[in-house]
Coordinates of C-alpha atoms in Angstrom, one line a residue:
X19 CA -37.0 -60.6 76.0
X20 CA -38.7 -60.3 72.6
X21 CA -37.8 -63.9 71.8
X22 CA -39.2 -65.1 75.1
X23 CA -42.4 -63.1 74.5
X24 CA -42.7 -64.6 71.0
X25 CA -42.3 -68.1 72.2
X26 CA -44.7 -67.6 75.1
X27 CA -47.2 -66.1 72.6
X28 CA -46.9 -69.1 70.3
X29 CA -47.3 -71.5 73.2
X30 CA -50.4 -69.7 74.4
X31 CA -51.9 -69.6 70.9
X32 CA -51.4 -73.4 70.7
X33 CA -52.4 -74.2 74.2
X34 CA -55.6 -72.2 74.2
X35 CA -57.5 -74.0 71.5
X36 CA -56.4 -77.3 72.8
X37 CA -57.7 -76.5 76.3
X38 CA -60.8 -75.1 74.6
X39 CA -61.4 -78.3 72.7
X40 CA -60.8 -80.5 75.8
X41 CA -64.0 -79.0 77.3
X42 CA -66.0 -81.2 74.9
X43 CA -66.8 -84.8 75.8
X44 CA -64.3 -87.3 74.4
X45 CA -66.8 -90.2 74.4
X46 CA -70.4 -90.7 73.2
X47 CA -73.0 -88.0 74.0
X48 CA -76.7 -88.8 74.7
X49 CA -79.5 -86.4 74.0
X50 CA -82.5 -87.5 76.1
X51 CA -85.9 -86.8 74.5
X52 CA -89.0 -86.9 76.6
X53 CA -91.3 -88.1 73.9
X54 CA -91.7 -91.1 71.6
X55 CA -89.7 -91.5 68.4
X56 CA -91.1 -89.7 65.3
X57 CA -92.5 -86.7 67.1
X58 CA -91.4 -83.1 66.7
X59 CA -89.0 -83.1 69.7
X60 CA -87.4 -86.4 68.5
X61 CA -87.0 -85.2 64.9
X62 CA -85.2 -82.0 65.9
X63 CA -83.0 -83.8 68.4
X64 CA -81.8 -86.2 65.7
X65 CA -81.2 -83.4 63.1
X66 CA -79.1 -81.4 65.6
X67 CA -77.5 -84.5 67.1
X68 CA -76.2 -85.7 63.8
X69 CA -74.5 -82.4 63.1
X70 CA -73.0 -82.1 66.6
X71 CA -71.6 -85.6 66.2
X72 CA -69.9 -84.6 63.0
X73 CA -68.4 -81.5 64.6
X74 CA -67.3 -83.2 67.8
X75 CA -66.1 -86.3 66.0
X76 CA -67.9 -88.5 68.5
X77 CA -71.2 -90.4 68.5
X78 CA -74.3 -88.4 69.5
X79 CA -77.1 -90.8 70.4
X80 CA -80.8 -89.7 70.8
X81 CA -82.4 -91.7 73.6
X82 CA -86.2 -91.6 74.2
X83 CA -87.5 -91.6 77.7
X84 CA -91.2 -90.9 77.0
X85 CA -93.9 -90.1 79.5
X86 CA -95.5 -87.6 81.9
X87 CA -95.4 -84.7 79.3
X88 CA -91.6 -85.0 79.0
X89 CA -90.9 -84.7 82.7
X90 CA -89.5 -88.2 83.1
X91 CA -86.7 -87.4 80.8
X92 CA -86.1 -84.0 82.3
X93 CA -85.9 -85.4 85.8
X94 CA -83.4 -88.0 84.6
X95 CA -81.1 -85.4 83.0
X96 CA -81.3 -83.1 86.0
X97 CA -79.5 -85.7 88.1
X98 CA -76.7 -86.5 85.6
X99 CA -73.1 -85.3 85.8
X100 CA -72.3 -82.0 84.1
X101 CA -69.5 -83.3 81.9
X102 CA -71.6 -82.9 78.7
X103 CA -72.1 -86.6 78.0
X104 CA -75.9 -86.3 78.8
X105 CA -77.9 -83.5 77.3
X106 CA -81.7 -82.9 77.1
X107 CA -84.0 -81.6 74.4
X108 CA -86.0 -79.4 76.6
X109 CA -89.7 -78.7 75.7
X110 CA -92.3 -76.2 76.8
X111 CA -94.2 -78.9 78.7
X112 CA -91.3 -80.1 80.9
X113 CA -89.7 -76.6 81.4
X114 CA -92.6 -74.1 81.4
X115 CA -96.0 -75.6 81.8
X116 CA -95.9 -78.8 84.0
X117 CA -93.6 -77.2 86.6
X118 CA -96.5 -74.8 87.3
X119 CA -99.0 -77.6 87.6
X120 CA -97.3 -80.2 89.6
X121 CA -94.6 -80.8 92.2
X122 CA -91.7 -82.3 90.3
X123 CA -88.4 -83.9 91.3
X124 CA -86.5 -81.1 89.6
X125 CA -86.4 -77.3 89.4
X126 CA -86.9 -76.3 85.8
X127 CA -84.5 -73.4 86.1
X128 CA -82.0 -74.2 88.8
X129 CA -81.4 -77.9 87.8
X130 CA -80.5 -77.2 84.2
X131 CA -77.8 -75.3 82.3
X132 CA -79.3 -73.7 79.1
X133 CA -77.3 -74.3 75.9
X134 CA -79.3 -73.0 73.0
X135 CA -82.9 -72.5 71.8
X136 CA -83.4 -74.8 68.8
X137 CA -86.7 -73.6 67.5
X138 CA -90.2 -72.2 68.2
X139 CA -93.2 -73.6 66.6
X140 CA -96.7 -72.0 66.4
X141 CA -99.8 -74.0 67.2
X142 CA -102.5 -74.0 64.5
X143 CA -106.1 -73.4 65.4
X144 CA -107.8 -76.1 63.2
X145 CA -111.1 -77.8 62.5
X146 CA -112.6 -80.4 60.2
X147 CA -114.3 -79.2 57.0
X148 CA -117.8 -79.9 58.4
X149 CA -117.5 -77.4 61.2
X150 CA -119.6 -74.2 60.9
X151 CA -117.1 -71.6 62.1
X152 CA -113.9 -71.2 59.9
X153 CA -112.7 -67.8 61.1
X154 CA -111.7 -66.7 64.7
X155 CA -114.5 -64.2 64.8
X156 CA -117.1 -66.8 63.8
X157 CA -115.6 -69.3 66.3
X158 CA -115.9 -66.8 69.2
X159 CA -119.5 -66.1 68.2
X160 CA -120.2 -69.8 68.0
X161 CA -118.8 -70.4 71.5
X162 CA -120.8 -67.5 72.9
X163 CA -124.0 -68.8 71.4
X164 CA -123.2 -72.3 72.7
X165 CA -121.5 -71.8 76.1
X166 CA -119.8 -75.0 77.3
X167 CA -120.8 -77.0 74.3
X168 CA -118.1 -76.5 71.6
X169 CA -115.3 -79.1 71.9
X170 CA -111.6 -78.6 71.6
X171 CA -109.2 -81.6 71.5
X172 CA -105.7 -81.6 72.9
X173 CA -102.8 -84.0 73.2
X174 CA -103.5 -84.3 77.0
X175 CA -104.2 -82.4 80.2
X176 CA -101.6 -79.7 80.8
X177 CA -100.2 -79.9 77.3
X178 CA -99.3 -76.9 75.2
X179 CA -102.4 -77.4 73.2
X180 CA -104.6 -77.4 76.3
X181 CA -103.0 -74.2 77.6
X182 CA -103.5 -72.5 74.3
X183 CA -107.2 -73.3 74.6
X184 CA -107.2 -71.9 78.2
X185 CA -105.6 -68.7 76.9
X186 CA -108.2 -68.4 74.2
X187 CA -111.1 -68.8 76.6
X188 CA -109.6 -66.2 78.9
X189 CA -109.1 -63.6 76.2
X190 CA -112.4 -64.3 74.4
X191 CA -114.5 -64.6 77.5
X192 CA -116.0 -67.9 76.5
X193 CA -116.4 -71.4 77.8
X194 CA -115.7 -74.6 75.8
X195 CA -115.2 -78.3 76.4
X196 CA -111.6 -79.5 76.7
X197 CA -111.3 -83.1 75.4
X198 CA -107.9 -84.5 76.2
X199 CA -106.3 -87.3 74.2
X200 CA -103.1 -89.4 74.6
X201 CA -101.3 -87.5 71.9
X202 CA -102.0 -85.5 68.8
X203 CA -102.5 -88.6 66.5
X204 CA -105.7 -89.9 68.0
X205 CA -107.0 -86.4 68.5
X206 CA -106.5 -85.5 64.9
X207 CA -108.3 -88.7 63.7
X208 CA -111.3 -87.7 65.8
X209 CA -111.1 -84.0 64.6
X210 CA -111.1 -85.1 61.0
X211 CA -114.0 -87.4 61.7
X212 CA -116.0 -84.8 63.5
X213 CA -116.0 -86.4 67.0
X214 CA -114.2 -83.3 68.3
X215 CA -114.7 -79.9 66.7
X216 CA -111.6 -77.7 67.1
X217 CA -108.0 -77.8 68.4
X218 CA -104.9 -75.7 68.9
X219 CA -102.6 -78.4 67.7
X220 CA -98.8 -78.2 67.0
X221 CA -97.9 -77.1 63.5
X222 CA -95.7 -80.1 63.1
X223 CA -98.6 -82.5 63.7
X224 CA -101.4 -80.5 62.0
X225 CA -99.7 -79.4 58.8
X226 CA -99.9 -82.7 56.8
X227 CA -103.7 -82.8 57.4
X228 CA -104.0 -79.1 56.5
X229 CA -102.0 -79.7 53.3
X230 CA -104.2 -82.6 52.2
X231 CA -107.4 -80.7 52.9
X232 CA -108.7 -82.9 55.7
X233 CA -108.3 -80.1 58.3
X234 CA -108.7 -76.3 57.9
X235 CA -106.2 -73.9 59.5
X236 CA -108.1 -71.0 61.0
X237 CA -105.3 -69.1 62.7
X238 CA -101.8 -69.6 64.0
X239 CA -100.5 -68.7 67.5
X240 CA -97.3 -66.6 67.1
X241 CA -97.1 -62.9 66.6
X242 CA -95.8 -63.4 63.1
X243 CA -96.9 -65.8 60.4
X244 CA -94.8 -68.9 60.0
X245 CA -93.1 -69.3 56.6
X246 CA -94.8 -72.6 56.1
X247 CA -98.3 -71.1 56.4
X248 CA -98.0 -67.6 54.9
X249 CA -101.7 -67.3 54.2
X250 CA -103.0 -68.3 57.6
X251 CA -103.6 -65.2 59.9
X252 CA -102.3 -65.0 63.4
X253 CA -104.5 -64.8 66.4
X254 CA -103.1 -61.3 66.9
X255 CA -104.4 -60.3 63.4
X256 CA -107.7 -62.0 64.2
X257 CA -108.6 -59.7 67.1
X258 CA -106.5 -61.2 69.9
X259 CA -103.7 -58.7 70.5
X260 CA -100.6 -60.2 72.1
X261 CA -101.8 -63.8 71.8
X262 CA -98.8 -66.1 71.6
X263 CA -99.0 -69.8 72.5
X264 CA -96.1 -71.8 71.0
X265 CA -94.3 -75.1 71.3
X266 CA -90.6 -74.7 71.7
X267 CA -87.5 -76.9 71.9
X268 CA -84.0 -76.2 73.2
X269 CA -80.8 -78.0 74.2
X270 CA -79.9 -78.0 77.9
X271 CA -77.4 -79.8 80.2
X272 CA -77.7 -80.8 83.8
X273 CA -77.3 -77.9 86.3
X274 CA -73.8 -79.2 87.2
X275 CA -72.6 -78.3 83.7
X276 CA -70.2 -75.3 83.7
X277 CA -71.3 -72.2 81.9
X278 CA -68.1 -72.3 79.9
X279 CA -68.9 -75.8 78.5
X280 CA -72.4 -74.7 77.7
X281 CA -71.1 -71.7 75.8
X282 CA -68.7 -73.9 73.9
X283 CA -71.5 -76.2 72.9
X284 CA -73.7 -73.2 72.1
X285 CA -71.3 -72.1 69.4
X286 CA -71.6 -75.5 67.6
X287 CA -75.4 -75.6 68.0
X288 CA -75.6 -72.2 66.3
X289 CA -73.3 -73.4 63.5
X290 CA -75.6 -76.4 63.0
X291 CA -78.7 -74.2 63.0
X292 CA -77.2 -72.1 60.2
X293 CA -76.6 -75.0 57.9
X294 CA -78.9 -74.9 54.8
X295 CA -80.0 -78.6 55.2
X296 CA -80.8 -78.1 58.9
X297 CA -82.7 -74.9 58.2
X298 CA -84.8 -76.7 55.6
X299 CA -85.7 -79.5 58.0
X300 CA -86.5 -77.1 60.8
X301 CA -88.7 -75.0 58.5
X302 CA -90.5 -78.2 57.4
X303 CA -91.3 -78.8 61.1
X304 CA -92.5 -75.2 61.5
X305 CA -89.5 -74.5 63.9
X306 CA -88.1 -71.0 63.5
X307 CA -86.0 -68.4 65.4
X308 CA -83.6 -70.9 67.1
X309 CA -80.1 -70.0 68.1
X310 CA -78.6 -67.1 70.1
X311 CA -76.7 -67.1 73.3
X312 CA -77.1 -69.3 76.4
X313 CA -78.2 -66.2 78.3
X314 CA -80.9 -65.5 75.7
X315 CA -82.3 -69.0 76.1
X316 CA -82.2 -68.8 79.9
X317 CA -84.2 -65.6 79.8
X318 CA -86.6 -67.0 77.2
X319 CA -87.4 -70.0 79.5
X320 CA -87.9 -67.7 82.5
X321 CA -90.4 -65.6 80.6
X322 CA -92.2 -68.7 79.4
X323 CA -92.5 -70.0 82.9
X324 CA -93.9 -66.8 84.2
X325 CA -96.4 -66.4 81.3
X326 CA -97.9 -69.9 81.7
X327 CA -98.0 -69.6 85.5
X328 CA -100.2 -66.6 85.0
X329 CA -102.5 -68.4 82.6
X330 CA -102.7 -71.5 84.8
X331 CA -103.6 -69.3 87.8
X332 CA -106.2 -67.2 86.0
X333 CA -107.8 -70.2 84.3
X334 CA -107.6 -72.3 87.5
X335 CA -106.1 -75.2 85.5
X336 CA -105.8 -78.4 87.5
X337 CA -104.4 -81.8 86.4
X338 CA -103.9 -85.0 88.2
X339 CA -100.5 -85.2 89.9

């Protein structure tokens, strides 16, 4: 009996990891990104994708399906099989903001299987050097003295930057002009040139201009200061308690994916996020606090949806469908 038990135990110890490994795709894996190459979402997808490809001993390809604030890519992934061959780099726009603004072809919660949060990036409240208000207190005073006249640029209607402005106006009790652009690039050009005065732009896009002195960072929009900008105060420290308006990224699969496969992939994403070279690249992009369980990421997205639904309702934000 002992011999049989020993053999069975050995067989189980061999069979279990083999069955475990078979949960992973045997062929190429595609990570679908909802934005153009070179942006923050694309950069993080490629960093993580390379490491996962090494660990899974297969090709991991980043494929860009840009447009409609990332919802084209999300809609595509929601309709794919759940075998792990098609994943999505989820984004605050496609999974928390736009679902509260428009009717979409997918349910941001039910049609996706969370895998892991990759990173959370603050927005930076910035301005060009010629602007008069260079502190949050002075900016609020400027907006109150000039109701509906101070301009804030964003990467587009319904973007994370736009909603950060709406949150600011609600909490400060002021009115300003929202000037939407087709991305951060052209908006930053105009901000530096003085055609638009202020912006809550992503840290990834704004940092190079802050570092070279062409833009001034007034505040950042997480509860804690990002390691890349230790001397820039938070909105919370600047008289806006609880103010948090971030851009975040996370890996998800289609809703048909099994929780077991998601958890298997989650382990490897967490391993990748802990690698020194990955940590360095994420920090350079301002992305922090990634990792954790699938359940943690699911709850995070749920809370984000509810938070932005409240802001959208209170600010009566409307965008063209």
